[in-house]
mmCIF file with all atom_site columns, C-alpha atoms in Angstrom:
data_model
loop_
_atom_site.group_PDB
_atom_site.id
_atom_site.type_symbol
_atom_site.label_atom_id
_atom_site.label_alt_id
_atom_site.label_comp_id
_atom_site.label_asym_id
_atom_site.label_entity_id
_atom_site.label_seq_id
_atom_site.pdbx_PDB_ins_code
_atom_site.Cartn_x
_atom_site.Cartn_y
_atom_site.Cartn_z
_atom_site.occupancy
_atom_site.B_iso_or_equiv
_atom_site.pdbx_formal_charge
_atom_site.auth_seq_id
_atom_site.auth_comp_id
_atom_site.auth_asym_id
_atom_site.auth_atom_id
_atom_site.pdbx_PDB_model_num
ATOM 1   C CA . UNK A 1 1   ? 6.804   10.784  -13.850 1.00 76.00 ? 257 UNK A CA 1
ATOM 2   C CA . UNK A 1 2   ? 4.229   10.454  -11.304 1.00 83.00 ? 258 UNK A CA 1
ATOM 3   C CA . UNK A 1 3   ? 4.297   10.764  -7.904  1.00 90.00 ? 259 UNK A CA 1
ATOM 4   C CA . UNK A 1 4   ? 2.579   11.473  -4.534  1.00 94.00 ? 260 UNK A CA 1
ATOM 5   C CA . UNK A 1 5   ? 3.871   13.777  -1.631  1.00 96.00 ? 261 UNK A CA 1
ATOM 6   C CA . UNK A 1 6   ? 2.773   13.710  1.959   1.00 97.00 ? 262 UNK A CA 1
ATOM 7   C CA . UNK A 1 7   ? 4.605   16.816  3.349   1.00 96.00 ? 263 UNK A CA 1
ATOM 8   C CA . UNK A 1 8   ? 3.800   15.718  6.847   1.00 95.00 ? 264 UNK A CA 1
ATOM 9   C CA . UNK A 1 9   ? 5.536   12.513  8.301   1.00 95.00 ? 265 UNK A CA 1
ATOM 10  C CA . UNK A 1 10  ? 4.154   12.985  11.860  1.00 96.00 ? 266 UNK A CA 1
ATOM 11  C CA . UNK A 1 11  ? 0.725   14.373  13.403  1.00 97.00 ? 267 UNK A CA 1
ATOM 12  C CA . UNK A 1 12  ? -0.083  14.681  16.895  1.00 97.00 ? 268 UNK A CA 1
ATOM 13  C CA . UNK A 1 13  ? -3.693  15.439  17.869  1.00 97.00 ? 269 UNK A CA 1
ATOM 14  C CA . UNK A 1 14  ? -5.818  15.252  20.600  1.00 97.00 ? 270 UNK A CA 1
ATOM 15  C CA . UNK A 1 15  ? -8.629  13.010  20.738  1.00 97.00 ? 271 UNK A CA 1
ATOM 16  C CA . UNK A 1 16  ? -11.799 14.706  19.914  1.00 97.00 ? 272 UNK A CA 1
ATOM 17  C CA . UNK A 1 17  ? -9.985  17.137  18.107  1.00 97.00 ? 273 UNK A CA 1
ATOM 18  C CA . UNK A 1 18  ? -10.013 17.269  13.915  1.00 98.00 ? 274 UNK A CA 1
ATOM 19  C CA . UNK A 1 19  ? -7.464  15.987  11.829  1.00 98.00 ? 275 UNK A CA 1
ATOM 20  C CA . UNK A 1 20  ? -6.573  16.908  8.166   1.00 98.00 ? 276 UNK A CA 1
ATOM 21  C CA . UNK A 1 21  ? -3.684  15.114  6.594   1.00 98.00 ? 277 UNK A CA 1
ATOM 22  C CA . UNK A 1 22  ? -2.143  16.592  3.300   1.00 98.00 ? 278 UNK A CA 1
ATOM 23  C CA . UNK A 1 23  ? -1.765  14.931  -0.042  1.00 98.00 ? 279 UNK A CA 1
ATOM 24  C CA . UNK A 1 24  ? -0.197  16.426  -3.113  1.00 97.00 ? 280 UNK A CA 1
ATOM 25  C CA . UNK A 1 25  ? 0.127   14.294  -6.619  1.00 95.00 ? 281 UNK A CA 1
ATOM 26  C CA . UNK A 1 26  ? 1.854   14.882  -9.760  1.00 92.00 ? 282 UNK A CA 1
ATOM 27  C CA . UNK A 1 27  ? -0.151  13.294  -12.487 1.00 88.00 ? 283 UNK A CA 1
ATOM 28  C CA . UNK A 1 28  ? -0.510  14.079  -16.425 1.00 83.00 ? 284 UNK A CA 1
ATOM 29  C CA . UNK A 1 29  ? -3.837  12.597  -16.782 1.00 80.00 ? 285 UNK A CA 1
ATOM 30  C CA . UNK A 1 30  ? -6.867  11.794  -14.469 1.00 79.00 ? 286 UNK A CA 1
ATOM 31  C CA . UNK A 1 31  ? -6.067  10.650  -11.315 1.00 86.00 ? 287 UNK A CA 1
ATOM 32  C CA . UNK A 1 32  ? -7.456  7.514   -9.396  1.00 89.00 ? 288 UNK A CA 1
ATOM 33  C CA . UNK A 1 33  ? -6.339  8.299   -5.691  1.00 93.00 ? 289 UNK A CA 1
ATOM 34  C CA . UNK A 1 34  ? -6.723  6.298   -2.590  1.00 94.00 ? 290 UNK A CA 1
ATOM 35  C CA . UNK A 1 35  ? -6.236  6.613   1.057   1.00 96.00 ? 291 UNK A CA 1
ATOM 36  C CA . UNK A 1 36  ? -4.847  3.609   2.815   1.00 95.00 ? 292 UNK A CA 1
ATOM 37  C CA . UNK A 1 37  ? -4.487  3.345   6.601   1.00 96.00 ? 293 UNK A CA 1
ATOM 38  C CA . UNK A 1 38  ? -2.274  0.838   8.204   1.00 93.00 ? 294 UNK A CA 1
ATOM 39  C CA . UNK A 1 39  ? -2.843  -0.048  12.002  1.00 92.00 ? 295 UNK A CA 1
ATOM 40  C CA . UNK A 1 40  ? 0.236   -1.419  13.904  1.00 87.00 ? 296 UNK A CA 1
ATOM 41  C CA . UNK A 1 41  ? 1.455   -4.801  12.664  1.00 82.00 ? 297 UNK A CA 1
ATOM 42  C CA . UNK A 1 42  ? -1.215  -4.966  9.881   1.00 85.00 ? 298 UNK A CA 1
ATOM 43  C CA . UNK A 1 43  ? -1.535  -4.604  6.376   1.00 87.00 ? 299 UNK A CA 1
ATOM 44  C CA . UNK A 1 44  ? -2.732  -1.648  4.656   1.00 91.00 ? 300 UNK A CA 1
ATOM 45  C CA . UNK A 1 45  ? -6.541  -1.245  4.560   1.00 92.00 ? 301 UNK A CA 1
ATOM 46  C CA . UNK A 1 46  ? -8.459  1.294   1.855   1.00 92.00 ? 302 UNK A CA 1
ATOM 47  C CA . UNK A 1 47  ? -10.278 4.318   3.484   1.00 96.00 ? 303 UNK A CA 1
ATOM 48  C CA . UNK A 1 48  ? -11.791 5.580   0.498   1.00 95.00 ? 304 UNK A CA 1
ATOM 49  C CA . UNK A 1 49  ? -11.176 6.280   -3.233  1.00 92.00 ? 305 UNK A CA 1
ATOM 50  C CA . UNK A 1 50  ? -11.540 9.111   -5.785  1.00 92.00 ? 306 UNK A CA 1
ATOM 51  C CA . UNK A 1 51  ? -12.129 8.900   -9.474  1.00 86.00 ? 307 UNK A CA 1
ATOM 52  C CA . UNK A 1 52  ? -14.585 11.367  -10.498 1.00 85.00 ? 308 UNK A CA 1
ATOM 53  C CA . UNK A 1 53  ? -17.763 13.313  -9.841  1.00 89.00 ? 309 UNK A CA 1
ATOM 54  C CA . UNK A 1 54  ? -18.233 14.755  -6.443  1.00 93.00 ? 310 UNK A CA 1
ATOM 55  C CA . UNK A 1 55  ? -14.890 16.147  -5.251  1.00 94.00 ? 311 UNK A CA 1
ATOM 56  C CA . UNK A 1 56  ? -15.674 15.404  -1.752  1.00 97.00 ? 312 UNK A CA 1
ATOM 57  C CA . UNK A 1 57  ? -15.782 11.446  -1.038  1.00 96.00 ? 313 UNK A CA 1
ATOM 58  C CA . UNK A 1 58  ? -16.680 9.755   2.267   1.00 96.00 ? 314 UNK A CA 1
ATOM 59  C CA . UNK A 1 59  ? -15.011 6.820   3.743   1.00 95.00 ? 315 UNK A CA 1
ATOM 60  C CA . UNK A 1 60  ? -14.845 4.426   6.413   1.00 94.00 ? 316 UNK A CA 1
ATOM 61  C CA . UNK A 1 61  ? -14.982 5.434   10.123  1.00 94.00 ? 317 UNK A CA 1
ATOM 62  C CA . UNK A 1 62  ? -16.238 9.159   9.392   1.00 96.00 ? 318 UNK A CA 1
ATOM 63  C CA . UNK A 1 63  ? -12.954 9.940   6.972   1.00 97.00 ? 319 UNK A CA 1
ATOM 64  C CA . UNK A 1 64  ? -13.618 12.230  4.088   1.00 97.00 ? 320 UNK A CA 1
ATOM 65  C CA . UNK A 1 65  ? -11.153 13.553  1.471   1.00 98.00 ? 321 UNK A CA 1
ATOM 66  C CA . UNK A 1 66  ? -11.466 16.287  -0.949  1.00 97.00 ? 322 UNK A CA 1
ATOM 67  C CA . UNK A 1 67  ? -9.874  16.262  -4.499  1.00 96.00 ? 323 UNK A CA 1
ATOM 68  C CA . UNK A 1 68  ? -8.742  19.504  -5.913  1.00 95.00 ? 324 UNK A CA 1
ATOM 69  C CA . UNK A 1 69  ? -7.653  19.284  -9.806  1.00 92.00 ? 325 UNK A CA 1
ATOM 70  C CA . UNK A 1 70  ? -6.256  22.980  -9.423  1.00 93.00 ? 326 UNK A CA 1
ATOM 71  C CA . UNK A 1 71  ? -4.060  22.450  -6.393  1.00 94.00 ? 327 UNK A CA 1
ATOM 72  C CA . UNK A 1 72  ? -3.307  18.627  -7.255  1.00 94.00 ? 328 UNK A CA 1
ATOM 73  C CA . UNK A 1 73  ? -4.264  17.879  -4.046  1.00 96.00 ? 329 UNK A CA 1
ATOM 74  C CA . UNK A 1 74  ? -6.480  15.030  -2.188  1.00 97.00 ? 330 UNK A CA 1
ATOM 75  C CA . UNK A 1 75  ? -6.522  15.850  1.662   1.00 98.00 ? 331 UNK A CA 1
ATOM 76  C CA . UNK A 1 76  ? -7.764  13.815  4.134   1.00 98.00 ? 332 UNK A CA 1
ATOM 77  C CA . UNK A 1 77  ? -10.056 15.110  7.218   1.00 98.00 ? 333 UNK A CA 1
ATOM 78  C CA . UNK A 1 78  ? -11.785 13.736  10.106  1.00 98.00 ? 334 UNK A CA 1
ATOM 79  C CA . UNK A 1 79  ? -13.940 15.809  12.054  1.00 98.00 ? 335 UNK A CA 1
ATOM 80  C CA . UNK A 1 80  ? -13.532 14.159  15.474  1.00 97.00 ? 336 UNK A CA 1
ATOM 81  C CA . UNK A 1 81  ? -10.798 11.640  16.304  1.00 97.00 ? 337 UNK A CA 1
ATOM 82  C CA . UNK A 1 82  ? -10.265 8.866   18.558  1.00 96.00 ? 338 UNK A CA 1
ATOM 83  C CA . UNK A 1 83  ? -7.581  7.141   20.128  1.00 95.00 ? 339 UNK A CA 1
ATOM 84  C CA . UNK A 1 84  ? -7.895  4.058   17.507  1.00 95.00 ? 340 UNK A CA 1
ATOM 85  C CA . UNK A 1 85  ? -7.166  6.350   14.640  1.00 96.00 ? 341 UNK A CA 1
ATOM 86  C CA . UNK A 1 86  ? -3.636  6.448   15.522  1.00 96.00 ? 342 UNK A CA 1
ATOM 87  C CA . UNK A 1 87  ? -2.013  4.548   12.668  1.00 96.00 ? 343 UNK A CA 1
ATOM 88  C CA . UNK A 1 88  ? -0.009  5.578   9.406   1.00 95.00 ? 344 UNK A CA 1
ATOM 89  C CA . UNK A 1 89  ? -2.085  6.794   6.690   1.00 97.00 ? 345 UNK A CA 1
ATOM 90  C CA . UNK A 1 90  ? -1.084  6.547   2.896   1.00 96.00 ? 346 UNK A CA 1
ATOM 91  C CA . UNK A 1 91  ? -1.960  9.017   0.093   1.00 96.00 ? 347 UNK A CA 1
ATOM 92  C CA . UNK A 1 92  ? -1.883  6.395   -3.246  1.00 93.00 ? 348 UNK A CA 1
ATOM 93  C CA . UNK A 1 93  ? -1.913  7.208   -6.989  1.00 91.00 ? 349 UNK A CA 1
ATOM 94  C CA . UNK A 1 94  ? -3.042  4.348   -9.202  1.00 85.00 ? 350 UNK A CA 1
ATOM 95  C CA . UNK A 1 95  ? -0.386  3.746   -11.804 1.00 67.00 ? 351 UNK A CA 1
ATOM 96  C CA . UNK A 1 96  ? -0.526  4.830   -15.459 1.00 61.00 ? 352 UNK A CA 1
ATOM 97  C CA . UNK A 1 97  ? -0.248  0.899   -15.890 1.00 64.00 ? 353 UNK A CA 1
ATOM 98  C CA . UNK A 1 98  ? -2.870  -0.059  -13.566 1.00 58.00 ? 354 UNK A CA 1
ATOM 99  C CA . UNK A 1 99  ? -1.749  -3.902  -13.525 1.00 58.00 ? 355 UNK A CA 1
ATOM 100 C CA . UNK A 1 100 ? 1.335   -2.381  -11.947 1.00 59.00 ? 356 UNK A CA 1
ATOM 101 C CA . UNK A 1 101 ? -0.397  -1.539  -9.073  1.00 64.00 ? 357 UNK A CA 1
ATOM 102 C CA . UNK A 1 102 ? -0.103  1.804   -7.038  1.00 80.00 ? 358 UNK A CA 1
ATOM 103 C CA . UNK A 1 103 ? 2.431   4.715   -6.365  1.00 87.00 ? 359 UNK A CA 1
ATOM 104 C CA . UNK A 1 104 ? 2.436   5.422   -2.581  1.00 91.00 ? 360 UNK A CA 1
ATOM 105 C CA . UNK A 1 105 ? 3.396   8.456   -0.698  1.00 94.00 ? 361 UNK A CA 1
ATOM 106 C CA . UNK A 1 106 ? 5.626   8.003   2.260   1.00 94.00 ? 362 UNK A CA 1
ATOM 107 C CA . UNK A 1 107 ? 2.682   8.119   4.669   1.00 95.00 ? 363 UNK A CA 1
ATOM 108 C CA . UNK A 1 108 ? 1.734   10.380  7.798   1.00 96.00 ? 364 UNK A CA 1
ATOM 109 C CA . UNK A 1 109 ? 2.011   8.636   11.077  1.00 96.00 ? 365 UNK A CA 1
ATOM 110 C CA . UNK A 1 110 ? -0.985  10.109  13.381  1.00 97.00 ? 366 UNK A CA 1
ATOM 111 C CA . UNK A 1 111 ? -0.943  10.105  17.229  1.00 97.00 ? 367 UNK A CA 1
ATOM 112 C CA . UNK A 1 112 ? -3.815  10.529  18.941  1.00 97.00 ? 368 UNK A CA 1
ATOM 113 C CA . UNK A 1 113 ? -3.775  11.477  22.455  1.00 94.00 ? 369 UNK A CA 1
ATOM 114 C CA . UNK A 1 114 ? -6.487  11.464  25.608  1.00 88.00 ? 370 UNK A CA 1
ATOM 115 C CA . UNK B 2 1   ? -14.393 -11.342 2.507   1.00 59.00 ? 59  UNK B CA 1
ATOM 116 C CA . UNK B 2 2   ? -11.442 -10.753 0.457   1.00 56.00 ? 60  UNK B CA 1
ATOM 117 C CA . UNK B 2 3   ? -8.540  -12.341 2.004   1.00 91.00 ? 61  UNK B CA 1
ATOM 118 C CA . UNK B 2 4   ? -4.910  -12.226 1.551   1.00 95.00 ? 62  UNK B CA 1
ATOM 119 C CA . UNK B 2 5   ? -2.771  -14.617 3.431   1.00 95.00 ? 63  UNK B CA 1
ATOM 120 C CA . UNK B 2 6   ? 0.915   -14.394 4.007   1.00 96.00 ? 64  UNK B CA 1
ATOM 121 C CA . UNK B 2 7   ? 3.552   -16.901 5.442   1.00 96.00 ? 65  UNK B CA 1
ATOM 122 C CA . UNK B 2 8   ? 5.720   -16.830 7.562   1.00 96.00 ? 66  UNK B CA 1
ATOM 123 C CA . UNK B 2 9   ? 4.733   -13.651 9.573   1.00 94.00 ? 67  UNK B CA 1
ATOM 124 C CA . UNK B 2 10  ? 8.309   -13.775 10.710  1.00 96.00 ? 68  UNK B CA 1
ATOM 125 C CA . UNK B 2 11  ? 11.482  -14.897 9.328   1.00 97.00 ? 69  UNK B CA 1
ATOM 126 C CA . UNK B 2 12  ? 15.282  -15.197 10.213  1.00 97.00 ? 70  UNK B CA 1
ATOM 127 C CA . UNK B 2 13  ? 17.617  -15.917 7.654   1.00 97.00 ? 71  UNK B CA 1
ATOM 128 C CA . UNK B 2 14  ? 21.450  -15.994 7.079   1.00 97.00 ? 72  UNK B CA 1
ATOM 129 C CA . UNK B 2 15  ? 23.140  -14.027 4.578   1.00 97.00 ? 73  UNK B CA 1
ATOM 130 C CA . UNK B 2 16  ? 23.715  -16.121 1.566   1.00 97.00 ? 74  UNK B CA 1
ATOM 131 C CA . UNK B 2 17  ? 20.749  -18.410 2.215   1.00 97.00 ? 75  UNK B CA 1
ATOM 132 C CA . UNK B 2 18  ? 17.460  -19.081 0.570   1.00 97.00 ? 76  UNK B CA 1
ATOM 133 C CA . UNK B 2 19  ? 14.170  -17.447 1.314   1.00 98.00 ? 77  UNK B CA 1
ATOM 134 C CA . UNK B 2 20  ? 10.440  -18.166 0.229   1.00 98.00 ? 78  UNK B CA 1
ATOM 135 C CA . UNK B 2 21  ? 7.657   -15.723 1.050   1.00 98.00 ? 79  UNK B CA 1
ATOM 136 C CA . UNK B 2 22  ? 4.313   -17.051 0.307   1.00 98.00 ? 80  UNK B CA 1
ATOM 137 C CA . UNK B 2 23  ? 1.174   -15.525 -0.473  1.00 98.00 ? 81  UNK B CA 1
ATOM 138 C CA . UNK B 2 24  ? -2.286  -16.925 -1.117  1.00 97.00 ? 82  UNK B CA 1
ATOM 139 C CA . UNK B 2 25  ? -5.358  -14.996 -2.013  1.00 96.00 ? 83  UNK B CA 1
ATOM 140 C CA . UNK B 2 26  ? -9.078  -15.922 -2.141  1.00 95.00 ? 84  UNK B CA 1
ATOM 141 C CA . UNK B 2 27  ? -10.426 -13.090 -3.920  1.00 89.00 ? 85  UNK B CA 1
ATOM 142 C CA . UNK B 2 28  ? -10.017 -14.414 -7.372  1.00 90.00 ? 86  UNK B CA 1
ATOM 143 C CA . UNK B 2 29  ? -8.217  -11.458 -8.552  1.00 90.00 ? 87  UNK B CA 1
ATOM 144 C CA . UNK B 2 30  ? -6.108  -11.567 -11.472 1.00 90.00 ? 88  UNK B CA 1
ATOM 145 C CA . UNK B 2 31  ? -3.391  -9.083  -10.108 1.00 90.00 ? 89  UNK B CA 1
ATOM 146 C CA . UNK B 2 32  ? -0.809  -9.844  -7.212  1.00 93.00 ? 90  UNK B CA 1
ATOM 147 C CA . UNK B 2 33  ? 1.961   -7.616  -6.042  1.00 93.00 ? 91  UNK B CA 1
ATOM 148 C CA . UNK B 2 34  ? 4.743   -7.843  -3.903  1.00 96.00 ? 92  UNK B CA 1
ATOM 149 C CA . UNK B 2 35  ? 5.885   -4.737  -1.927  1.00 95.00 ? 93  UNK B CA 1
ATOM 150 C CA . UNK B 2 36  ? 8.742   -3.820  0.700   1.00 96.00 ? 94  UNK B CA 1
ATOM 151 C CA . UNK B 2 37  ? 8.176   -1.316  3.123   1.00 93.00 ? 95  UNK B CA 1
ATOM 152 C CA . UNK B 2 38  ? 11.086  0.664   4.807   1.00 92.00 ? 96  UNK B CA 1
ATOM 153 C CA . UNK B 2 39  ? 11.285  3.483   6.558   1.00 85.00 ? 97  UNK B CA 1
ATOM 154 C CA . UNK B 2 40  ? 12.084  6.459   4.744   1.00 81.00 ? 98  UNK B CA 1
ATOM 155 C CA . UNK B 2 41  ? 10.996  4.773   1.404   1.00 82.00 ? 99  UNK B CA 1
ATOM 156 C CA . UNK B 2 42  ? 7.308   4.026   2.025   1.00 84.00 ? 100 UNK B CA 1
ATOM 157 C CA . UNK B 2 43  ? 6.051   0.802   -0.162  1.00 90.00 ? 101 UNK B CA 1
ATOM 158 C CA . UNK B 2 44  ? 8.135   -0.048  -3.221  1.00 91.00 ? 102 UNK B CA 1
ATOM 159 C CA . UNK B 2 45  ? 6.997   -2.520  -5.870  1.00 91.00 ? 103 UNK B CA 1
ATOM 160 C CA . UNK B 2 46  ? 9.484   -5.433  -6.089  1.00 95.00 ? 104 UNK B CA 1
ATOM 161 C CA . UNK B 2 47  ? 7.489   -7.879  -8.489  1.00 95.00 ? 105 UNK B CA 1
ATOM 162 C CA . UNK B 2 48  ? 4.027   -8.244  -9.966  1.00 92.00 ? 106 UNK B CA 1
ATOM 163 C CA . UNK B 2 49  ? 1.845   -10.401 -12.079 1.00 93.00 ? 107 UNK B CA 1
ATOM 164 C CA . UNK B 2 50  ? -1.314  -10.518 -14.372 1.00 89.00 ? 108 UNK B CA 1
ATOM 165 C CA . UNK B 2 51  ? -2.433  -14.162 -13.777 1.00 92.00 ? 109 UNK B CA 1
ATOM 166 C CA . UNK B 2 52  ? -1.358  -17.464 -13.281 1.00 95.00 ? 110 UNK B CA 1
ATOM 167 C CA . UNK B 2 53  ? 2.430   -18.248 -15.105 1.00 95.00 ? 111 UNK B CA 1
ATOM 168 C CA . UNK B 2 54  ? 3.287   -14.521 -15.160 1.00 93.00 ? 112 UNK B CA 1
ATOM 169 C CA . UNK B 2 55  ? 5.694   -12.354 -13.307 1.00 95.00 ? 113 UNK B CA 1
ATOM 170 C CA . UNK B 2 56  ? 6.712   -8.815  -14.090 1.00 93.00 ? 114 UNK B CA 1
ATOM 171 C CA . UNK B 2 57  ? 9.298   -6.587  -12.864 1.00 93.00 ? 115 UNK B CA 1
ATOM 172 C CA . UNK B 2 58  ? 8.580   -3.818  -10.406 1.00 90.00 ? 116 UNK B CA 1
ATOM 173 C CA . UNK B 2 59  ? 10.653  -0.922  -9.389  1.00 88.00 ? 117 UNK B CA 1
ATOM 174 C CA . UNK B 2 60  ? 13.110  -2.464  -7.307  1.00 94.00 ? 118 UNK B CA 1
ATOM 175 C CA . UNK B 2 61  ? 13.202  -6.366  -8.661  1.00 96.00 ? 119 UNK B CA 1
ATOM 176 C CA . UNK B 2 62  ? 17.105  -6.652  -8.256  1.00 97.00 ? 120 UNK B CA 1
ATOM 177 C CA . UNK B 2 63  ? 17.999  -9.749  -5.857  1.00 97.00 ? 121 UNK B CA 1
ATOM 178 C CA . UNK B 2 64  ? 14.192  -11.444 -5.989  1.00 98.00 ? 122 UNK B CA 1
ATOM 179 C CA . UNK B 2 65  ? 12.444  -13.722 -7.968  1.00 98.00 ? 123 UNK B CA 1
ATOM 180 C CA . UNK B 2 66  ? 8.599   -14.372 -8.137  1.00 98.00 ? 124 UNK B CA 1
ATOM 181 C CA . UNK B 2 67  ? 6.631   -17.159 -8.777  1.00 98.00 ? 125 UNK B CA 1
ATOM 182 C CA . UNK B 2 68  ? 2.743   -17.403 -9.657  1.00 97.00 ? 126 UNK B CA 1
ATOM 183 C CA . UNK B 2 69  ? 1.912   -21.472 -10.268 1.00 97.00 ? 127 UNK B CA 1
ATOM 184 C CA . UNK B 2 70  ? -1.609  -20.263 -9.928  1.00 97.00 ? 128 UNK B CA 1
ATOM 185 C CA . UNK B 2 71  ? -4.414  -17.728 -9.520  1.00 95.00 ? 129 UNK B CA 1
ATOM 186 C CA . UNK B 2 72  ? -4.288  -18.068 -5.822  1.00 97.00 ? 130 UNK B CA 1
ATOM 187 C CA . UNK B 2 73  ? -0.340  -18.211 -4.874  1.00 98.00 ? 131 UNK B CA 1
ATOM 188 C CA . UNK B 2 74  ? 2.482   -15.981 -5.543  1.00 98.00 ? 132 UNK B CA 1
ATOM 189 C CA . UNK B 2 75  ? 5.720   -16.145 -4.062  1.00 98.00 ? 133 UNK B CA 1
ATOM 190 C CA . UNK B 2 76  ? 8.703   -14.406 -3.635  1.00 98.00 ? 134 UNK B CA 1
ATOM 191 C CA . UNK B 2 77  ? 12.069  -15.636 -3.552  1.00 98.00 ? 135 UNK B CA 1
ATOM 192 C CA . UNK B 2 78  ? 15.143  -14.700 -2.403  1.00 97.00 ? 136 UNK B CA 1
ATOM 193 C CA . UNK B 2 79  ? 17.769  -16.831 -3.657  1.00 96.00 ? 137 UNK B CA 1
ATOM 194 C CA . UNK B 2 80  ? 21.087  -15.320 -2.033  1.00 97.00 ? 138 UNK B CA 1
ATOM 195 C CA . UNK B 2 81  ? 19.515  -13.176 0.801   1.00 97.00 ? 139 UNK B CA 1
ATOM 196 C CA . UNK B 2 82  ? 21.467  -9.975  1.924   1.00 98.00 ? 140 UNK B CA 1
ATOM 197 C CA . UNK B 2 83  ? 21.503  -7.862  5.329   1.00 97.00 ? 141 UNK B CA 1
ATOM 198 C CA . UNK B 2 84  ? 19.914  -5.248  2.983   1.00 97.00 ? 142 UNK B CA 1
ATOM 199 C CA . UNK B 2 85  ? 16.441  -7.114  2.192   1.00 98.00 ? 143 UNK B CA 1
ATOM 200 C CA . UNK B 2 86  ? 15.972  -7.167  5.794   1.00 97.00 ? 144 UNK B CA 1
ATOM 201 C CA . UNK B 2 87  ? 12.293  -5.425  5.625   1.00 97.00 ? 145 UNK B CA 1
ATOM 202 C CA . UNK B 2 88  ? 8.413   -6.200  6.024   1.00 95.00 ? 146 UNK B CA 1
ATOM 203 C CA . UNK B 2 89  ? 7.228   -7.459  2.766   1.00 97.00 ? 147 UNK B CA 1
ATOM 204 C CA . UNK B 2 90  ? 3.451   -6.943  1.907   1.00 95.00 ? 148 UNK B CA 1
ATOM 205 C CA . UNK B 2 91  ? 1.878   -9.147  -0.661  1.00 96.00 ? 149 UNK B CA 1
ATOM 206 C CA . UNK B 2 92  ? -1.604  -7.699  -2.402  1.00 93.00 ? 150 UNK B CA 1
ATOM 207 C CA . UNK B 2 93  ? -3.893  -8.719  -4.936  1.00 92.00 ? 151 UNK B CA 1
ATOM 208 C CA . UNK B 2 94  ? -6.095  -6.555  -7.114  1.00 87.00 ? 152 UNK B CA 1
ATOM 209 C CA . UNK B 2 95  ? -8.772  -7.019  -9.825  1.00 76.00 ? 153 UNK B CA 1
ATOM 210 C CA . UNK B 2 96  ? -8.703  -5.569  -13.570 1.00 67.00 ? 154 UNK B CA 1
ATOM 211 C CA . UNK B 2 97  ? -11.071 -2.899  -12.788 1.00 64.00 ? 155 UNK B CA 1
ATOM 212 C CA . UNK B 2 98  ? -9.800  0.533   -13.602 1.00 57.00 ? 156 UNK B CA 1
ATOM 213 C CA . UNK B 2 99  ? -9.859  1.879   -9.990  1.00 62.00 ? 157 UNK B CA 1
ATOM 214 C CA . UNK B 2 100 ? -7.655  -1.162  -8.835  1.00 68.00 ? 158 UNK B CA 1
ATOM 215 C CA . UNK B 2 101 ? -8.484  -1.517  -5.113  1.00 80.00 ? 159 UNK B CA 1
ATOM 216 C CA . UNK B 2 102 ? -5.956  -3.597  -3.488  1.00 86.00 ? 160 UNK B CA 1
ATOM 217 C CA . UNK B 2 103 ? -6.214  -6.110  -0.823  1.00 89.00 ? 161 UNK B CA 1
ATOM 218 C CA . UNK B 2 104 ? -3.343  -6.373  1.633   1.00 92.00 ? 162 UNK B CA 1
ATOM 219 C CA . UNK B 2 105 ? -1.898  -9.411  3.409   1.00 93.00 ? 163 UNK B CA 1
ATOM 220 C CA . UNK B 2 106 ? -0.705  -8.276  6.888   1.00 92.00 ? 164 UNK B CA 1
ATOM 221 C CA . UNK B 2 107 ? 3.066   -8.730  6.195   1.00 93.00 ? 165 UNK B CA 1
ATOM 222 C CA . UNK B 2 108 ? 6.059   -10.839 6.519   1.00 96.00 ? 166 UNK B CA 1
ATOM 223 C CA . UNK B 2 109 ? 8.822   -9.216  8.588   1.00 95.00 ? 167 UNK B CA 1
ATOM 224 C CA . UNK B 2 110 ? 12.259  -10.582 7.229   1.00 97.00 ? 168 UNK B CA 1
ATOM 225 C CA . UNK B 2 111 ? 15.722  -10.466 8.982   1.00 97.00 ? 169 UNK B CA 1
ATOM 226 C CA . UNK B 2 112 ? 18.820  -11.192 7.136   1.00 97.00 ? 170 UNK B CA 1
ATOM 227 C CA . UNK B 2 113 ? 21.586  -11.657 9.783   1.00 96.00 ? 171 UNK B CA 1
#
């Protein structure tokens, strides 16, 4: 069975500091991996995705993620956060049956303080 | 721009009542999904659809039905609502491409009293 683990439920960071959100996945094949962000009272929006190629992928708003097959990880990073980055971030794995949608981690709530 | 619209945004229902949550997408995507989001569980798949006329059970279908009368519309139906179905419900659409990026609606907050 496939799964996604986000070990940090909450992260607090100061504005201007760097951010790293951890994600570990379990999947026997070649993974499609995503990071989605959910702002308060909104639906989820795609930040970035990875399927193959360069293990470092760039996303929107200065986010990037690095895929590691050996570590089964897909960590998200941002060099300098802004208060508007306060949100819940979800690491997501595509299902074996893509029509079934995606397998979500539980999310990491990020709070950015001035 | 891709758009998924859910209605209503908020709903209060009584136990045993019937509730219908509606979703409309203008992305011309074949696949549509209903998820619920609960603290400690993340997003869980209730039903999904490959296209008009099709509905499939997801991971937690019990107590829910779905209807896909057209490419654009996908409804979630609670025939006999229970307090355990109090949650935030998200509809999403996705294409048939392998990467299957999903586009989400803004959510419906349902309270069953």
